[in-house]
PDB file of C-alpha atoms in Angstrom:
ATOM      1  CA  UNK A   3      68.224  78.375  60.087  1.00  0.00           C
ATOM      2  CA  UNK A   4      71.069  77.184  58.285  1.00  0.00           C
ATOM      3  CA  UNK A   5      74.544  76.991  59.341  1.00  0.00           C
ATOM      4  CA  UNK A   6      77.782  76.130  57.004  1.00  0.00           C
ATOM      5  CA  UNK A   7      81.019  76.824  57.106  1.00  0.00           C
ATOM      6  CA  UNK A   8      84.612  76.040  55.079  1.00  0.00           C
ATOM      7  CA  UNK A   9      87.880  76.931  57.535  1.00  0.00           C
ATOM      8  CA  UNK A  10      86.933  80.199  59.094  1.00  0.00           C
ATOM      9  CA  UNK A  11      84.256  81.154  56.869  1.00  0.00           C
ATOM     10  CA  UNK A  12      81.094  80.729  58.908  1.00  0.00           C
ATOM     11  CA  UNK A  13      77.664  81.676  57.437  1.00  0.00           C
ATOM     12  CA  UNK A  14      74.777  81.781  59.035  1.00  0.00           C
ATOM     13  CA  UNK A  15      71.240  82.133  56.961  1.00  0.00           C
ATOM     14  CA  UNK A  16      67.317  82.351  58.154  1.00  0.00           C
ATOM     15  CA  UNK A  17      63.586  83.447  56.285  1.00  0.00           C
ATOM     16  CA  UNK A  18      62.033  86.408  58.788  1.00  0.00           C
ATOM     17  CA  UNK A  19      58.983  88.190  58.321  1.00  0.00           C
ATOM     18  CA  UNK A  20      59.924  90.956  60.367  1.00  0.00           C
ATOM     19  CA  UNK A  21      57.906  93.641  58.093  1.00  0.00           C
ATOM     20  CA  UNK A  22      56.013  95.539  60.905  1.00  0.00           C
ATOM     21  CA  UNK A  23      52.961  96.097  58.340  1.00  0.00           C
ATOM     22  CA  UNK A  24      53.516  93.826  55.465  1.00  0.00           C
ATOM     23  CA  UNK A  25      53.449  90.519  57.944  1.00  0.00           C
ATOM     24  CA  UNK A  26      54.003  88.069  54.923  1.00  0.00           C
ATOM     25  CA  UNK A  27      57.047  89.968  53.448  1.00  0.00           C
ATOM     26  CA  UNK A  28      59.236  86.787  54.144  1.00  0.00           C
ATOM     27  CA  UNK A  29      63.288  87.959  53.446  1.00  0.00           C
ATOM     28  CA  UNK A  30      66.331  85.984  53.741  1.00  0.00           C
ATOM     29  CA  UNK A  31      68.631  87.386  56.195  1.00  0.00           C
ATOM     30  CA  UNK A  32      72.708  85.985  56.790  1.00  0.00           C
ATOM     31  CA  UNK A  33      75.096  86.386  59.295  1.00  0.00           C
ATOM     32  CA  UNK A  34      78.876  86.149  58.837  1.00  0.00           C
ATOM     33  CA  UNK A  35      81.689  85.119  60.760  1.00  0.00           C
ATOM     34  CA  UNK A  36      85.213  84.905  59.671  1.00  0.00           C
ATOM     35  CA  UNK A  37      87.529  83.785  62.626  1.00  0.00           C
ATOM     36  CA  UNK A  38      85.616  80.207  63.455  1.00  0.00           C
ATOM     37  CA  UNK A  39      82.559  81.885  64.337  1.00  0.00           C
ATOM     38  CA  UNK A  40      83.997  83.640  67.510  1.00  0.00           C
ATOM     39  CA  UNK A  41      82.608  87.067  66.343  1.00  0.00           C
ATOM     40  CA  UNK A  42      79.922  88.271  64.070  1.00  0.00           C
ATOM     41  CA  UNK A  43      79.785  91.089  61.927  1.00  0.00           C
ATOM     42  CA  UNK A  44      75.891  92.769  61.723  1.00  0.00           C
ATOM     43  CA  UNK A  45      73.538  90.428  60.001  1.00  0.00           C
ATOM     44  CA  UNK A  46      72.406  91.587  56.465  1.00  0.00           C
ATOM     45  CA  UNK A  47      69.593  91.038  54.028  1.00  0.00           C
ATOM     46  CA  UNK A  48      70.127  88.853  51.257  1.00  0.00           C
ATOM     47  CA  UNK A  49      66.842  89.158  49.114  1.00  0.00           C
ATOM     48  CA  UNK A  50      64.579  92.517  49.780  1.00  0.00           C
ATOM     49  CA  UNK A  51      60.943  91.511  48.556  1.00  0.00           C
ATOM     50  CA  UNK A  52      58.171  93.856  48.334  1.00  0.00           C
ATOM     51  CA  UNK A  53      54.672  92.061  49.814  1.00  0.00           C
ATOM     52  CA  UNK A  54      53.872  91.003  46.639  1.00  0.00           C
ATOM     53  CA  UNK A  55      56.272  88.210  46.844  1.00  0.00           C
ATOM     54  CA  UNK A  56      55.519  87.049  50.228  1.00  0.00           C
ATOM     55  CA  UNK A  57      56.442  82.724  49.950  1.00  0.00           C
ATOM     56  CA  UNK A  58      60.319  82.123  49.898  1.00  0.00           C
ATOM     57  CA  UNK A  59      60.623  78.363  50.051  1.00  0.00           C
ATOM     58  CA  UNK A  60      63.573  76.562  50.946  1.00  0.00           C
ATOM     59  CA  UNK A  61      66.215  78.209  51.991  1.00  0.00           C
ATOM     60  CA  UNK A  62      69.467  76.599  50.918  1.00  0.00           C
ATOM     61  CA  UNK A  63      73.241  77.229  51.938  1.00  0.00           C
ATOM     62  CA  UNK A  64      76.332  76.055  51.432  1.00  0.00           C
ATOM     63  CA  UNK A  65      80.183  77.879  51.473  1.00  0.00           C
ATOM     64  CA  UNK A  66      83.614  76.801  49.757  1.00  0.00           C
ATOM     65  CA  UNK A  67      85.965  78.808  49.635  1.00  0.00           C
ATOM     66  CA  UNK A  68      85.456  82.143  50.412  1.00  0.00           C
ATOM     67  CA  UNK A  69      82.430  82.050  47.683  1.00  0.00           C
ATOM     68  CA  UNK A  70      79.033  81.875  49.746  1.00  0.00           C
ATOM     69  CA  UNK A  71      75.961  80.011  48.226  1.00  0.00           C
ATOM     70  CA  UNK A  72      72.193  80.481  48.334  1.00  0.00           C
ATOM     71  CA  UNK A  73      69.419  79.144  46.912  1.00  0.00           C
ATOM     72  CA  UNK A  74      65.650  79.388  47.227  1.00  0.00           C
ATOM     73  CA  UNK A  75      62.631  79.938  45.497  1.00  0.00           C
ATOM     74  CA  UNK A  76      59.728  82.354  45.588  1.00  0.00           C
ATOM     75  CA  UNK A  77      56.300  82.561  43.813  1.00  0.00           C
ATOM     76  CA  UNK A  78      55.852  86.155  42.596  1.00  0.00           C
ATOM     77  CA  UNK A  79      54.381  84.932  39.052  1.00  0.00           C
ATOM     78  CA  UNK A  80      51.302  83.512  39.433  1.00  0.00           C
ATOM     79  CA  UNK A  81      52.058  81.142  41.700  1.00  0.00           C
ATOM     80  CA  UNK A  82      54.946  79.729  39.950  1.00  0.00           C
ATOM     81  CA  UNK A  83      57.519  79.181  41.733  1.00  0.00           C
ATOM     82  CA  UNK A  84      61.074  81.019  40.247  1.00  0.00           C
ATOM     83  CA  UNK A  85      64.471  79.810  41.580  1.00  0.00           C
ATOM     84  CA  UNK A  86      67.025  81.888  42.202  1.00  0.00           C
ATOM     85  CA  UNK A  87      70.933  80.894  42.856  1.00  0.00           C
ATOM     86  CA  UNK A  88      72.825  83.417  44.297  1.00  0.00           C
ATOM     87  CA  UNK A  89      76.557  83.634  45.030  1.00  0.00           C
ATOM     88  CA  UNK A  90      79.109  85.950  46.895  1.00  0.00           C
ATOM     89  CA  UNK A  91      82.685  86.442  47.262  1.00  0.00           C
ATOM     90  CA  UNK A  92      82.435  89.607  49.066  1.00  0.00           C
ATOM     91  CA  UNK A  93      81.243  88.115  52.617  1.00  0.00           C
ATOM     92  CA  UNK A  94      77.641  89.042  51.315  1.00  0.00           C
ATOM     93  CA  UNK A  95      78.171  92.930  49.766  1.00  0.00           C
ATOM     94  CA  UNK A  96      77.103  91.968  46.428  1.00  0.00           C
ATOM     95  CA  UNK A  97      75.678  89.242  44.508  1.00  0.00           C
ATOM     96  CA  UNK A  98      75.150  86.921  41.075  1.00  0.00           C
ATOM     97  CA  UNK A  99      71.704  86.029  40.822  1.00  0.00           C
ATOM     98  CA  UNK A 100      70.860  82.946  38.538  1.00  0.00           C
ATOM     99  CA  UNK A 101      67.058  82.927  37.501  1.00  0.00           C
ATOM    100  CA  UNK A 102      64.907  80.005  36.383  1.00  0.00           C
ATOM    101  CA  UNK A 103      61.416  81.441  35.375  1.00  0.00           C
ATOM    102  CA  UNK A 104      59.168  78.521  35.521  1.00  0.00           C
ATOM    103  CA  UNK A 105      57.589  76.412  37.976  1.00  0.00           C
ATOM    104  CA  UNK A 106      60.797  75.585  39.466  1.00  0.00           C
ATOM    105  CA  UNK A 107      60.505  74.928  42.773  1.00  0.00           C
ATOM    106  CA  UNK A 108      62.880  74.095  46.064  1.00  0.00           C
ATOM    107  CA  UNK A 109      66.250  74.394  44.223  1.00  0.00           C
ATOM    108  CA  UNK A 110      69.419  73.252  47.035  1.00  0.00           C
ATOM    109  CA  UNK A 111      72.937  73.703  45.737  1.00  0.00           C
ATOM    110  CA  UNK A 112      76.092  71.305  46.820  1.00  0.00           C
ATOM    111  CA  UNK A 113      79.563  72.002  46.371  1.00  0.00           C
ATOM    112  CA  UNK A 114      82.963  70.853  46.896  1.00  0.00           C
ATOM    113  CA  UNK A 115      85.425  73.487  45.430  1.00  0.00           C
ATOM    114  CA  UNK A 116      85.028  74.391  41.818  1.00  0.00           C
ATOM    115  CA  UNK A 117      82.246  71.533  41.644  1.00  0.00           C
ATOM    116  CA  UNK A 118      78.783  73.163  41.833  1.00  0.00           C
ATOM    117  CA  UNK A 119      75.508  70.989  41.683  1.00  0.00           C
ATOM    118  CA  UNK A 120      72.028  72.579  42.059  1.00  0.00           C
ATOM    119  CA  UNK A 121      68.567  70.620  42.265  1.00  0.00           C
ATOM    120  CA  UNK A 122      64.946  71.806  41.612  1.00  0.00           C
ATOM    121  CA  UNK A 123      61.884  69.946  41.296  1.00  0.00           C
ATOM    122  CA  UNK A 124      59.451  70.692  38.235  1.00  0.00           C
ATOM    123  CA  UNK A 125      55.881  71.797  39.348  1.00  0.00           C
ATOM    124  CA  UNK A 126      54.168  72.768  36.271  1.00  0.00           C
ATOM    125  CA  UNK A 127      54.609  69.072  34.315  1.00  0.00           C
ATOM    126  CA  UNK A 128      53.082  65.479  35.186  1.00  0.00           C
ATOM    127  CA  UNK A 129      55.172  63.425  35.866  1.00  0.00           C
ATOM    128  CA  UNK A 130      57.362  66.308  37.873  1.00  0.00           C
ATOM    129  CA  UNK A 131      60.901  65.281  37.280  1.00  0.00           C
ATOM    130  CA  UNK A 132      63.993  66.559  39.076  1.00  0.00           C
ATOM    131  CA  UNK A 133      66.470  69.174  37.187  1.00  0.00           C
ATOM    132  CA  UNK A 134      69.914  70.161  38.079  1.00  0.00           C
ATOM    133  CA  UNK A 135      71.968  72.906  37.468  1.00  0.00           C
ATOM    134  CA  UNK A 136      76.046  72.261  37.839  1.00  0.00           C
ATOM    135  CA  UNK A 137      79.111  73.702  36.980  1.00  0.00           C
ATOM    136  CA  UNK A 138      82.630  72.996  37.049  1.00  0.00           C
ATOM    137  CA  UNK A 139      84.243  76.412  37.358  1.00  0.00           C
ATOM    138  CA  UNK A 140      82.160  77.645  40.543  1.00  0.00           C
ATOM    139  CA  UNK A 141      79.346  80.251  41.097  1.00  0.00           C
ATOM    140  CA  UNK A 142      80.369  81.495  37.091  1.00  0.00           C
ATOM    141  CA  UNK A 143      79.511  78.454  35.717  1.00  0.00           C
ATOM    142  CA  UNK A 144      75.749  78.268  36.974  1.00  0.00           C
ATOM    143  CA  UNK A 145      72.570  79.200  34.736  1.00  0.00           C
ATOM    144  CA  UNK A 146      75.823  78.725  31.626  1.00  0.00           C
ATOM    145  CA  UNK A 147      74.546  75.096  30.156  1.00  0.00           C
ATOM    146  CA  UNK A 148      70.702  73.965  29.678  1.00  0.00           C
ATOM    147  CA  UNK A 149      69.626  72.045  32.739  1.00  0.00           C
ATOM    148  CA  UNK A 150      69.316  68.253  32.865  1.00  0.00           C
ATOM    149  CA  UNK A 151      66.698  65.970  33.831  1.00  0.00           C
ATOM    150  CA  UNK A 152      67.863  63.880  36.533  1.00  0.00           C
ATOM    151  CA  UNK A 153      64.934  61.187  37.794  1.00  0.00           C
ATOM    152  CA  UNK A 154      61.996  60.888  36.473  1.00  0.00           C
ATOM    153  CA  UNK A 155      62.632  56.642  36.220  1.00  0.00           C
ATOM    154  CA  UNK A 156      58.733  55.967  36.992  1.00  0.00           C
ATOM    155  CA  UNK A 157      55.767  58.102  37.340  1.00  0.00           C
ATOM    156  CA  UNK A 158      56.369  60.607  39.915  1.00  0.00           C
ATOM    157  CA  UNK A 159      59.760  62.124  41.252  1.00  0.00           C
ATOM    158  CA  UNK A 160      58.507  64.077  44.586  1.00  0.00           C
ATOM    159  CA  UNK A 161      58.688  67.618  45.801  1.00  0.00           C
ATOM    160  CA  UNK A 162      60.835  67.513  48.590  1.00  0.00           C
ATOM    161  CA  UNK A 163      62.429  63.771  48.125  1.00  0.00           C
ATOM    162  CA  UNK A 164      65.705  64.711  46.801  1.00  0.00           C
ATOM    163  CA  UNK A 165      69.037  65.173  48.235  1.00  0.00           C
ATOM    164  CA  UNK A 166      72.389  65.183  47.178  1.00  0.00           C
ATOM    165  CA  UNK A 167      76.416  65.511  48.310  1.00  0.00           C
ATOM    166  CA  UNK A 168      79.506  66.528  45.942  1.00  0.00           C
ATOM    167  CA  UNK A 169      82.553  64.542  46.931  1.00  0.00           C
ATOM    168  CA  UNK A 170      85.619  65.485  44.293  1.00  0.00           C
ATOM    169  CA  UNK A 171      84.589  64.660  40.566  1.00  0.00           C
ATOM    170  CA  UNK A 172      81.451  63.024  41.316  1.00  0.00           C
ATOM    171  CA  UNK A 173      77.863  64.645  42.479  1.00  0.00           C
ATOM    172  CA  UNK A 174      75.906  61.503  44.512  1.00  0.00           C
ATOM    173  CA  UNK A 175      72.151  62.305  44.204  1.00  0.00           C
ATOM    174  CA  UNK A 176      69.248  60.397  45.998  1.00  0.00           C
ATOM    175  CA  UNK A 177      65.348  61.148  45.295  1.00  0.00           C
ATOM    176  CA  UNK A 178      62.139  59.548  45.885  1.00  0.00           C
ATOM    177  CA  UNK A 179      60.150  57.439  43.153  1.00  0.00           C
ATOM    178  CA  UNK A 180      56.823  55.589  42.929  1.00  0.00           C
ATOM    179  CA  UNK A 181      58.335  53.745  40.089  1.00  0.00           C
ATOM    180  CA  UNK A 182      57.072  49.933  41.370  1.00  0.00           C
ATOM    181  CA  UNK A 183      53.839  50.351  43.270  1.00  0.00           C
ATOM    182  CA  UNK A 184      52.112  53.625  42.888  1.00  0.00           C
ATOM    183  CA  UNK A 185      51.749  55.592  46.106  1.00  0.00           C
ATOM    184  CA  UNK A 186      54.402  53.718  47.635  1.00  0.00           C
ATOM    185  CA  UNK A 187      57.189  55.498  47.189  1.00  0.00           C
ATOM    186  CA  UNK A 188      61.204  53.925  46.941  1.00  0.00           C
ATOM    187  CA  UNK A 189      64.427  55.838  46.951  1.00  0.00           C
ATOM    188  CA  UNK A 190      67.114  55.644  44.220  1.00  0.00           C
ATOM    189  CA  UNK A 191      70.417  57.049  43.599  1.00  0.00           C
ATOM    190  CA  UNK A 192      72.051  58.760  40.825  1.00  0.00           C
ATOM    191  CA  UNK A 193      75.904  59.397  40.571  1.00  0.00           C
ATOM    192  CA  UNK A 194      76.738  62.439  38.504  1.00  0.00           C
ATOM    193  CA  UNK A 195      80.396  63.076  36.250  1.00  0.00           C
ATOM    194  CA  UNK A 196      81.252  66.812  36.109  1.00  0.00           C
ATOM    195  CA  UNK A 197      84.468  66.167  33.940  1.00  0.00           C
ATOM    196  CA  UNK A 198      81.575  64.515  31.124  1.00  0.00           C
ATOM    197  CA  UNK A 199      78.007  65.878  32.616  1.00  0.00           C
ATOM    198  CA  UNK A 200      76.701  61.991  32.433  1.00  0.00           C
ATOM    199  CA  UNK A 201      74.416  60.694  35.054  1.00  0.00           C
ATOM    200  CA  UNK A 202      74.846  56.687  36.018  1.00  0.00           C
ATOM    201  CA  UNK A 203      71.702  54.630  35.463  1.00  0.00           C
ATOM    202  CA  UNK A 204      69.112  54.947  38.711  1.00  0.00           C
ATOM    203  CA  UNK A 205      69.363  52.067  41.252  1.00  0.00           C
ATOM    204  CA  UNK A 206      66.835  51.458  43.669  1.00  0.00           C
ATOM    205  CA  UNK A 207      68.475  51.950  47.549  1.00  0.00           C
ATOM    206  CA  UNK A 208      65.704  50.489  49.556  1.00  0.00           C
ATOM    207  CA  UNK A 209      65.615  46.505  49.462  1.00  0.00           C
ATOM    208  CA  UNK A 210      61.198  46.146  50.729  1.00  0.00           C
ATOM    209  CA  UNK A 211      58.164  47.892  49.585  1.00  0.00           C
ATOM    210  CA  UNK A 212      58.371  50.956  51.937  1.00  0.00           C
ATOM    211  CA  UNK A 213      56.885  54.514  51.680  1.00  0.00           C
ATOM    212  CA  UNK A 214      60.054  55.730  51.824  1.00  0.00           C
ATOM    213  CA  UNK A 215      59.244  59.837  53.148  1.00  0.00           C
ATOM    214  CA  UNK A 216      60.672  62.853  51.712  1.00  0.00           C
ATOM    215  CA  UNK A 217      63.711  63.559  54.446  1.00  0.00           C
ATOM    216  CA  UNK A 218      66.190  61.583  52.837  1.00  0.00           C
ATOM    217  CA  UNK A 219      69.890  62.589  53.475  1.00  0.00           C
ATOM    218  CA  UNK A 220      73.163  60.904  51.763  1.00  0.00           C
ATOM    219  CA  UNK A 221      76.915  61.390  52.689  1.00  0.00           C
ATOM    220  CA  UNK A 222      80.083  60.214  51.209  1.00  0.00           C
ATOM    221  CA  UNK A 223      83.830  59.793  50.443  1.00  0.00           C
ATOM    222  CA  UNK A 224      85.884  58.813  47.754  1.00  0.00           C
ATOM    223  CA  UNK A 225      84.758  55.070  48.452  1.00  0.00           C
ATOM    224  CA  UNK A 226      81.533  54.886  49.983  1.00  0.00           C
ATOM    225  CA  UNK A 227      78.227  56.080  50.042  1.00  0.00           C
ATOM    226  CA  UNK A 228      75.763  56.499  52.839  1.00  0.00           C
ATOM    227  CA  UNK A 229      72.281  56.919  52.765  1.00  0.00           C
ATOM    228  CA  UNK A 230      69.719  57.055  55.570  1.00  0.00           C
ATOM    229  CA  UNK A 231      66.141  57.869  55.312  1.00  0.00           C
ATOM    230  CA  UNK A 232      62.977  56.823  57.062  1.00  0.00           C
ATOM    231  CA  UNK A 233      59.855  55.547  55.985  1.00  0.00           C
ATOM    232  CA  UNK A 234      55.852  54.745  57.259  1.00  0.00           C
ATOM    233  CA  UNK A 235      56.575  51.466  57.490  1.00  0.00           C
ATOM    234  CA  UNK A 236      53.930  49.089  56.419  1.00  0.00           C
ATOM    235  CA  UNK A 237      55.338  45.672  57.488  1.00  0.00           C
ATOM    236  CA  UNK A 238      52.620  43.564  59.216  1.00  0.00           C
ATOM    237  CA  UNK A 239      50.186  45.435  61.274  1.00  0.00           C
ATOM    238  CA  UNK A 240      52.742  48.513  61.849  1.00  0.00           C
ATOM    239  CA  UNK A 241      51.034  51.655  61.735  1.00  0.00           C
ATOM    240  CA  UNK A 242      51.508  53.453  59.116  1.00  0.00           C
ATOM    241  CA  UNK A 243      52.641  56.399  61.010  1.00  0.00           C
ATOM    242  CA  UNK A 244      54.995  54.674  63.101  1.00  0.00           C
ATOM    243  CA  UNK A 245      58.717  55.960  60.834  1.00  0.00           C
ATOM    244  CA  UNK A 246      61.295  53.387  61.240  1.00  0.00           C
ATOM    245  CA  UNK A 247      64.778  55.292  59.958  1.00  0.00           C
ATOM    246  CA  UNK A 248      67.352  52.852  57.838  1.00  0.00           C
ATOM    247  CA  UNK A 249      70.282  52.833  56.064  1.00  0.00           C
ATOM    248  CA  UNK A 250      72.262  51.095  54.201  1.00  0.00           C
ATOM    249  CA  UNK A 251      75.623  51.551  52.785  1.00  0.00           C
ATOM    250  CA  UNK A 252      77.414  51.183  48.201  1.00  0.00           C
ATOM    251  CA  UNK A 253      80.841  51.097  47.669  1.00  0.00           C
ATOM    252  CA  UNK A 254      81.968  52.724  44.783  1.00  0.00           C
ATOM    253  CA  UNK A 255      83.919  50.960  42.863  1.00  0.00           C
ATOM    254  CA  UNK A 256      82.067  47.715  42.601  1.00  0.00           C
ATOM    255  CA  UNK A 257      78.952  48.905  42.858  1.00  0.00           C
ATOM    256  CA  UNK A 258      77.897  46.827  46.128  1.00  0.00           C
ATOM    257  CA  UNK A 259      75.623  47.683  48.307  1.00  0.00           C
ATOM    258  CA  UNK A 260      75.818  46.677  52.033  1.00  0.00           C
ATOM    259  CA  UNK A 261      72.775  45.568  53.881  1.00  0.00           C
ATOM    260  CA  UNK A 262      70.108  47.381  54.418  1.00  0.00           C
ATOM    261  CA  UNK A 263      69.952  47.899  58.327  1.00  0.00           C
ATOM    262  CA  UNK A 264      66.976  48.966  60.609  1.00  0.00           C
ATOM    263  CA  UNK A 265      68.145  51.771  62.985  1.00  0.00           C
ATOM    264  CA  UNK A 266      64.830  52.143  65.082  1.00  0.00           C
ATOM    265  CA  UNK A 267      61.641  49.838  66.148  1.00  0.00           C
ATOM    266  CA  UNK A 268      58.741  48.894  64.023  1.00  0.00           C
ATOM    267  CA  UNK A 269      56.980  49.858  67.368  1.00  0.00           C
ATOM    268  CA  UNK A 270      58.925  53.818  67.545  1.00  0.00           C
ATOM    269  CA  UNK A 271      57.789  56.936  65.323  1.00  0.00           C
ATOM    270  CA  UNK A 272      61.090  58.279  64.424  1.00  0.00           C
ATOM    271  CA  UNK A 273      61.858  61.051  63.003  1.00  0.00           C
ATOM    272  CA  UNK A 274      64.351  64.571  62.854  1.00  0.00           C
ATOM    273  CA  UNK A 275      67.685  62.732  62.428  1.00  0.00           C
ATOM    274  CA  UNK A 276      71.201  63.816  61.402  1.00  0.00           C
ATOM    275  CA  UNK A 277      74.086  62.328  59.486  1.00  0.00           C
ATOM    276  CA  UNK A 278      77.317  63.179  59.471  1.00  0.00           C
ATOM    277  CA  UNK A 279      80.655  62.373  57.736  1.00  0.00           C
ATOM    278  CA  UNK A 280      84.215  63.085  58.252  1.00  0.00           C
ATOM    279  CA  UNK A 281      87.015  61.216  56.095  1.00  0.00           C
ATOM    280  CA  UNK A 282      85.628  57.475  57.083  1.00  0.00           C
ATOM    281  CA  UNK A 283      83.809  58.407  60.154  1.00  0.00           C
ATOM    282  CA  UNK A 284      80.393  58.210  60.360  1.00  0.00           C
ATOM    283  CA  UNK A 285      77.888  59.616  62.956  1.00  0.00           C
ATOM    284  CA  UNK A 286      74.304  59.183  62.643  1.00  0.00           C
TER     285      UNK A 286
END
C-alpha cells in the first residue's frame, strides 16, 4: 500500500489479485480522497491485465498538484520487464501511459511541482546500470528526451538499491555499488540539475566496508541532505545478519558531509525504518 498526498489531494494505491479464477491476475487498484482524506470516493482500477501478465512489480506513487503519479512494471514479454509511467489530472478517470519496452525493471517516480524524476534499473545488460526518466514541465514532459544513465561507477548498480527525493531544482539520488570490494556493496549519491540535465560526480556516503542492503531512503531541503540505510554489518565477529541502520548527514553548498552515526547495536537486527522530513525537522 502506498499512501501520498499534496494539500487535500490524498491517494491511496495497492497490487490485488482479486481475480476469482485467474488467481495471478495482479491489478493496481487507487483510492481517492479530496478533503484531507475525511471521505473516499469508490476505489478504482488503475491497470486491467489479462492473466497473461500476471507480475506487477513495484508499485510506485507520488501526487503534486492535482496531477497523480504511478509507476510500476510488469513482465508480459518474455519475461522482460516493461515500465510503465502513468499520470492523471482527472482524480484517476483517465490516463498518460509512458512505455519503456525493455528489461526495465522497478521504475519509482519523485516530484516536486513541475520537476519530475523517474528511476529504473536495467535487467537485460551486465553491469545493470540505473536509468532515469525526468522532466521539467510535469507528467508531459516524461518518455519526451532519451533516458540517462545514472550509476553504473563500478561493476554492479543493484536491483532494488536506489532511491531518490526532488527538492526545488535539484533531484538527490542514492543507489547501491560494489565499486571497491566486490560483493560488498557501498552507497553513493548523485545530485541531478533539471534547469541543465547534468548529474554531479558519484560520492561514496558510507565511511567502512559495509554491505550496505538495498532499503536505502534519502530526504532533504534546500541545504541538507539525509541519508539513512542499514547494512549486514561485518565489523569483528558481528553476524552478518545482525543490520545495524546509520546515517549520516552533506550540506549542500560545501559539499561536507557530517559524521557518519550508528543508530542501532552491532548486537540488534534492525530493520523496517522510516524517515521523515519537514522544512529542517527530521524524524527517523
Amino acid at each position: 500500500l502506498h499512501l501520498e498526498n499534496d494539500g487535500d489531494l490524498w491517494v491511496a494505491t495497492w497490487v490485488d489479485e482479486r481475480d476469482p479464477v485467474n488467481t495471478f491476475d495482479d491489478d493496481i487498484f487507487m483510492a481517492v480522497s479530496t478533503d484531507g482524506g475525511k471521505t473516499w470516493a469508490a476505489e478504482q482500477r488503475v491497470t486491467n491485465y489479462a492473466v497473461s501478465v500476471f507480475d506487477i512489480d513495484d508499485n510506485w506513487l507520488e501526487v503534486s498538484g492535482n496531477t497523480i503519479y504511478v509507476s510500476y512494471d510488469e513482465d508480459s514479454t518474455s519475461g522482460a520487464g516493461t515500465s510503465h509511467r502513468l499520470s492523471s489530472t482527472d482524480f484517476g478517470a483517465t490516463w498518460t501511459d509512458v512505455t519503456d519496452i525493455g528489461d526495465l525493471e522497478n521504475p519509482r517516480v519523485f516530484v516536486d511541482g513541475s520537476n519530475v524524476l523517474v528511476l529504473m534499473y536495467d535487467g537485460a545488460s551486465s553491469p545493470n546500470p540505473i536509468w532515469a526518466d525526468f522532466s521539467t514541465t510535469g507528467a508531459a514532459g516524461l518518455g519526451v528526451n532519451p533516458l540517462t544513465q545514472v550509476s553504473n561507477v563500478g561493476s554492479d548498480g543493484d536491483f532494488d538499491g536506489y532511491y531518490a527525493t526532488v527538492v526545488g531544482g535539484t533531484g538527490h539520488i542514492t543507489f547501491m555499488d560494489d565499486i571497491n570490494l566486490a560483493f560488498d556493496d557501498d552507497l553513493w549519491y548523485v545530485s541531478l540539475d533539471f534547469a541543465t540535465g547534468a548529474y554531479s560526480a558519484p560520492v561514496q556516503v558510507n565511511t567502512s566496508v559495509h554491505d550496505v542492503d538495498t532499503r536505502m531512503q534519502i530526504v532533504a531541503n534546500a541545504t541538507t541532505v539525509h541519508f539513512m540505510w542499514y547494512a549486514d554489518d561485518n565489523i569483528g565477529a558481528v553476524s552478518a545478519s545482525d543490520d545495524v541502520v546509520f546515517t549520516r548527514t552533506l550540506d549542500i553548498a560545501t559539499g561536507t558531509f557530517g559524521a557518519e552515526l550508528m543508530l542501532t547495536s552491532l548486537l540488534d537486527d534492525s530493520d523496517f525504518y522510516q524517515i521523515g522530513m519537514d522544512g529542517n525537522n527530521v524524524c527517523m
